[in-house]
Coordinates of C-alpha atoms and ligand atoms in Angstrom, one line a residue:
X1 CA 8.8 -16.7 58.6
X2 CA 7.9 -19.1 55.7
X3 CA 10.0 -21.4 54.3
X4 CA 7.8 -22.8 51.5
X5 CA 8.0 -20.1 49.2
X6 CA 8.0 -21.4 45.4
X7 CA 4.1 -21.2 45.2
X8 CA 1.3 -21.1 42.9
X9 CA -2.1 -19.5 43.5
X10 CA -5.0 -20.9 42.4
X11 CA -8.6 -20.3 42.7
X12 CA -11.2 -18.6 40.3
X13 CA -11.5 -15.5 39.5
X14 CA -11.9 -12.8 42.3
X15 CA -11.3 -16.1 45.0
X16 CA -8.8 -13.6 46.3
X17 CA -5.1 -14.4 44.7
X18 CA -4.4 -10.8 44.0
X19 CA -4.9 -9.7 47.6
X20 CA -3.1 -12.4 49.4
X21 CA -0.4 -11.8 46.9
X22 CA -0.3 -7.9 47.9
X23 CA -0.3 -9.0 51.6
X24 CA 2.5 -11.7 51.3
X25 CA 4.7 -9.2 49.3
X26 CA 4.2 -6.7 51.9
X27 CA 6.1 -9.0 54.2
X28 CA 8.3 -10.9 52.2
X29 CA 10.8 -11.0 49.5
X30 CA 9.1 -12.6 47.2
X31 CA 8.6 -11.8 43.4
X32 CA 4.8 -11.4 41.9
X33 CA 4.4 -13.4 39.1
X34 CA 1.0 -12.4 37.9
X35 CA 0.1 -13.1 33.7
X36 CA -2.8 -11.0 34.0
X37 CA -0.6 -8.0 34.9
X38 CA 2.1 -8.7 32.5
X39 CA -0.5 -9.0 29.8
X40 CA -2.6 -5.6 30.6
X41 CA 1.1 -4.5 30.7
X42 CA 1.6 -5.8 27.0
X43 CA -2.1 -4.4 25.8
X44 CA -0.8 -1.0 27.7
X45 CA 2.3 -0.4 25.5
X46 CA 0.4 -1.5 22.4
X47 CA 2.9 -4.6 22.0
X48 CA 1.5 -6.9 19.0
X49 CA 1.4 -9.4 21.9
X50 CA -0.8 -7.5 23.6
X51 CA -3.5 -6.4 20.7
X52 CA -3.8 -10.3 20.4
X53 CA -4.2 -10.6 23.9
X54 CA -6.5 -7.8 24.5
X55 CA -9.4 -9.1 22.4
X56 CA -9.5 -12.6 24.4
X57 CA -9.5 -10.9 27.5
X58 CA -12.3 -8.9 26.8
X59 CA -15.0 -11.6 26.3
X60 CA -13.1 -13.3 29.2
X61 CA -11.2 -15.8 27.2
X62 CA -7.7 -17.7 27.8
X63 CA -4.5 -16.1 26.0
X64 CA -3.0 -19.2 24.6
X65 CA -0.6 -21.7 26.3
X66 CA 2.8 -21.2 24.8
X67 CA 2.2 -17.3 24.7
X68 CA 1.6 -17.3 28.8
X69 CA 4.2 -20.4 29.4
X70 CA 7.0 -18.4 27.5
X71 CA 6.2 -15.4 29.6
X72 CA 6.5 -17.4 33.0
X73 CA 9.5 -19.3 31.4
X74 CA 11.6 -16.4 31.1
X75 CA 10.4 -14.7 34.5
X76 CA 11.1 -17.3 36.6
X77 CA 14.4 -17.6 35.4
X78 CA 15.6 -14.9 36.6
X79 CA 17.6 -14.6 39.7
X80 CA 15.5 -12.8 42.2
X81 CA 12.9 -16.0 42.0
X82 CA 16.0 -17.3 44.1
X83 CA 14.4 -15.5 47.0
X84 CA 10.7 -17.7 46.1
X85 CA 7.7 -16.2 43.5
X86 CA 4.2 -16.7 43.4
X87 CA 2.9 -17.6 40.4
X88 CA -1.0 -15.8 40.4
X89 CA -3.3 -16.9 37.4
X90 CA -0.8 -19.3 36.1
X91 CA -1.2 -22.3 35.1
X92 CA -4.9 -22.3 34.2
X93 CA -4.9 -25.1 31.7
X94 CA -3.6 -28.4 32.2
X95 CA -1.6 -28.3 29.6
X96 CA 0.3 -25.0 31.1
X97 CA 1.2 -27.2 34.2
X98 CA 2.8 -29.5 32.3
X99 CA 4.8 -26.5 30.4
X100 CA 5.4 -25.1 33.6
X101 CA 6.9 -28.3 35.2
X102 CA 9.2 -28.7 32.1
X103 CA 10.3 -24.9 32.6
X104 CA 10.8 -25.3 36.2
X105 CA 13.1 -28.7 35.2
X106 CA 15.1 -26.8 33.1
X107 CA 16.0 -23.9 35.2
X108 CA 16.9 -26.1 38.5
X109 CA 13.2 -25.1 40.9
X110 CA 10.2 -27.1 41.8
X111 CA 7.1 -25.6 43.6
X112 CA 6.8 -25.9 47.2
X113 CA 2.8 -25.7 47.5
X114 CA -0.1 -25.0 45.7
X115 CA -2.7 -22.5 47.5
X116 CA -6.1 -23.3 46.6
X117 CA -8.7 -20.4 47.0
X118 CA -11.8 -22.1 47.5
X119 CA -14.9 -19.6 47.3
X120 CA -18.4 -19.8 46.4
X121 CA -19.7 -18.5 42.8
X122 CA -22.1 -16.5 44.7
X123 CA -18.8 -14.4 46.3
X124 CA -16.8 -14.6 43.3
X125 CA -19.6 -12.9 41.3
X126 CA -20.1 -10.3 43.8
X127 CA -16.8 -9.6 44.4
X128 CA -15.7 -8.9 40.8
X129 CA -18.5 -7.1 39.7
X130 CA -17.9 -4.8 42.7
X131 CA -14.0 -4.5 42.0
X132 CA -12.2 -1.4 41.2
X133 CA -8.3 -0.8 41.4
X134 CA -6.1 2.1 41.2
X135 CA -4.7 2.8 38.0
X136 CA -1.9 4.5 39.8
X137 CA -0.3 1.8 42.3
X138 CA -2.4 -0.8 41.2
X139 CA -5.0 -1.6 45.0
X140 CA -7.7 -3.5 44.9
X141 CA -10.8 -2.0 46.5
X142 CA -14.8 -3.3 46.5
X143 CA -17.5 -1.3 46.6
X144 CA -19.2 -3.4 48.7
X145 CA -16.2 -5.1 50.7
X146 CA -14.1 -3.3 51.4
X147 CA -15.0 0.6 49.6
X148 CA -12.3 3.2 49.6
X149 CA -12.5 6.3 51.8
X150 CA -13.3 8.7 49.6
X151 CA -15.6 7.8 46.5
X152 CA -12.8 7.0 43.0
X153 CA -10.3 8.4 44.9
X154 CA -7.1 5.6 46.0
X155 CA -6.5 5.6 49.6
X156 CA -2.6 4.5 49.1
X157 CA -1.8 7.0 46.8
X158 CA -4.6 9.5 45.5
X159 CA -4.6 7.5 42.3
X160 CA -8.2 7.2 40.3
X161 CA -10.0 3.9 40.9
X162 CA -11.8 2.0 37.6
X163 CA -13.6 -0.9 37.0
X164 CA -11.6 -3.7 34.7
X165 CA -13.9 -3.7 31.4
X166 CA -13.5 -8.0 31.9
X167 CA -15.4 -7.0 35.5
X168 CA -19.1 -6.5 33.9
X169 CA -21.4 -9.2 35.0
X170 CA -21.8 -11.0 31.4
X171 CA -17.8 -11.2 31.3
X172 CA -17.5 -12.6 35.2
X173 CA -19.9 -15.2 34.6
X174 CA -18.1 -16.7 31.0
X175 CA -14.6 -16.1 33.4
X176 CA -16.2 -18.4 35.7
X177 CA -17.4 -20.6 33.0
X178 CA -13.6 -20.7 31.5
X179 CA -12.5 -21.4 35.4
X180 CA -14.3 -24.8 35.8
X181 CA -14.0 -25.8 32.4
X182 CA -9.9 -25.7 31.9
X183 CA -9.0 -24.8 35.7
X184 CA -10.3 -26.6 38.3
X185 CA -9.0 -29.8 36.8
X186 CA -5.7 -28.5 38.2
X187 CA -7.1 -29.1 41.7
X188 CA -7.0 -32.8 41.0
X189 CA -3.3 -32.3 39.3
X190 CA -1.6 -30.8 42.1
X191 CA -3.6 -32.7 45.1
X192 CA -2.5 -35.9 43.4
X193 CA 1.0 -34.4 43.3
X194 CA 1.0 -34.0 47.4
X195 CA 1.1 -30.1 46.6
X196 CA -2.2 -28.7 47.4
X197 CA -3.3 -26.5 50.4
X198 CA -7.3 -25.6 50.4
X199 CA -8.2 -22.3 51.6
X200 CA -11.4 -22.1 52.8
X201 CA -11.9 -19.4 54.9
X202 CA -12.6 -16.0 53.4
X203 CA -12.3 -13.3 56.1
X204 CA -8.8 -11.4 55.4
X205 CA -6.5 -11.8 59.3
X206 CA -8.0 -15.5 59.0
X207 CA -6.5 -16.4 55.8
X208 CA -3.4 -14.7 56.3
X209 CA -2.9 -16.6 59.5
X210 CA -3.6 -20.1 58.3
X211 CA -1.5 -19.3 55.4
X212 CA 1.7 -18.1 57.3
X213 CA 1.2 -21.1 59.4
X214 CA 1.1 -23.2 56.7
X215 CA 3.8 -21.7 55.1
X216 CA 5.8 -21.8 57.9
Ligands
ADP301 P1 -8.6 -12.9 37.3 O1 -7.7 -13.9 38.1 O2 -9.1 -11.8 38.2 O3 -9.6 -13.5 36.4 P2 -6.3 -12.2 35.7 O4 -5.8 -10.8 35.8 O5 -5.5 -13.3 36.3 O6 -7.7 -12.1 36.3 O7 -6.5 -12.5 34.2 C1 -7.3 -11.7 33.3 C2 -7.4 -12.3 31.9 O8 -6.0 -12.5 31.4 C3 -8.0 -13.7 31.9 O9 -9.3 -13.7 31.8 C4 -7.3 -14.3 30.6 O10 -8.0 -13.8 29.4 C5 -5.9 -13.7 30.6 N1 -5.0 -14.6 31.3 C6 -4.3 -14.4 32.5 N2 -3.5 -15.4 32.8 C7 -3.7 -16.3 31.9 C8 -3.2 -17.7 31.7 N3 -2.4 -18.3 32.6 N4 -3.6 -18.4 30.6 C9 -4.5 -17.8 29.7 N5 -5.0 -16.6 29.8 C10 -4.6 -15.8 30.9
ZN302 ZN1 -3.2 3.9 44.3

């Protein structure tokens, strides 16, 4: 069981915040709060919210602050967060923490840890440019990593697999770019704060362990 359960995710892109999500959800009750979903979400109903998002995304830039604070804001106040949430790809500026800590003032929570992905840009880059999902259920497969059985095809649920256009190589590398120039500052943020837990391992059983240990 873990009892620390308000948490925030945060690592660069393709550190692995999506799949320790899936695997913790799997388990337990907790609600995914990713922005990058809700905003591919947005871009896939052809929301204005989304055609403003879509072409920042595509060169691998940030959405702005108040647009991805608001939509955390009103997620997190709703009542299943009661049961704990992890908050994947949010904040990613330091100005979004402090949003976020006003937010989570206002609505009566606090964060119980911050998981810190820590992976080498030589991974990240191979990872991601490897990386398809399914656009049915949403998996994440590699081609190199972790390939599904059958070539396109989703191993959950028979769903077709694509590569995320914000996936090419040029885009990874500027997401990267974006990371360490407005991200990893939180690192500092949240270990002064008493909040952070660095994960370095990367092999999948491993990282699960330490973090339901950690957790605990
Ligand atoms: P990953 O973590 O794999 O890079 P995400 O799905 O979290 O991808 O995000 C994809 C894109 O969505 C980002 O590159 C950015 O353009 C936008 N985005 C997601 N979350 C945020 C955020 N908190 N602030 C600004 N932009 C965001
Ligand atoms: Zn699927």
């Amino acid at each position: 069981m873990i009892s620390k359960k308000n948490l925030i995710f945060l690592g660069a892109p393709g550190a692995g915040k999506g799949t320790f999500s899936a695997m913790l959800l799997d388990k337990y009750p907790l609600v995914h709060i990713s922005t990058g979903d809700i905003l591919r979400t947005e871009i896939k109903n052809g929301t204005d919210l989304g055609k403003q998002a879509a072409a920042l995304m595509e060169k691998g830039n940030l959405v702005p602050d108040d647009i991805v604070a608001g939509m955390v804001r009103d997620r997190l106040a709703k009542q299943d967060c009661d049961n704990g949430f992890i908050l994947d790809g949010f904040p990613r500026t330091v100005n979004q923490a402090d949003l976020l800590e006003e937010a989570l003032q206002d609505i009566g929570r606090a964060i119980d840890r911050v998981v810190f992905f820590d992976v080498e840009d030589e991974l990240i880059l191979k990872r991601l440019t490897a990386r398809i999902s399914c656009k049915d259920c949403g998996e994440i497969f590699n081609k190199i990593f972790h390939p599904p059985q059958e070539e396109g095809k989703c191993d959950k649920c028979g769903g077709g697999l694509f590569q995320r256009p914000d996936d090419s190589l040029e885009t990874a590398r500027e997401r990267l770019r974006v990371y360490y120039e407005n991200t990893q500052p939180l690192i500092d943020y949240y270990s002064e704060k008493g909040l952070l837990l660095p994960i370095t391992e990367t092999q999948k059983e491993l990282v699960f362990r330490k973090l339901e240990k950690e957790l605990a």
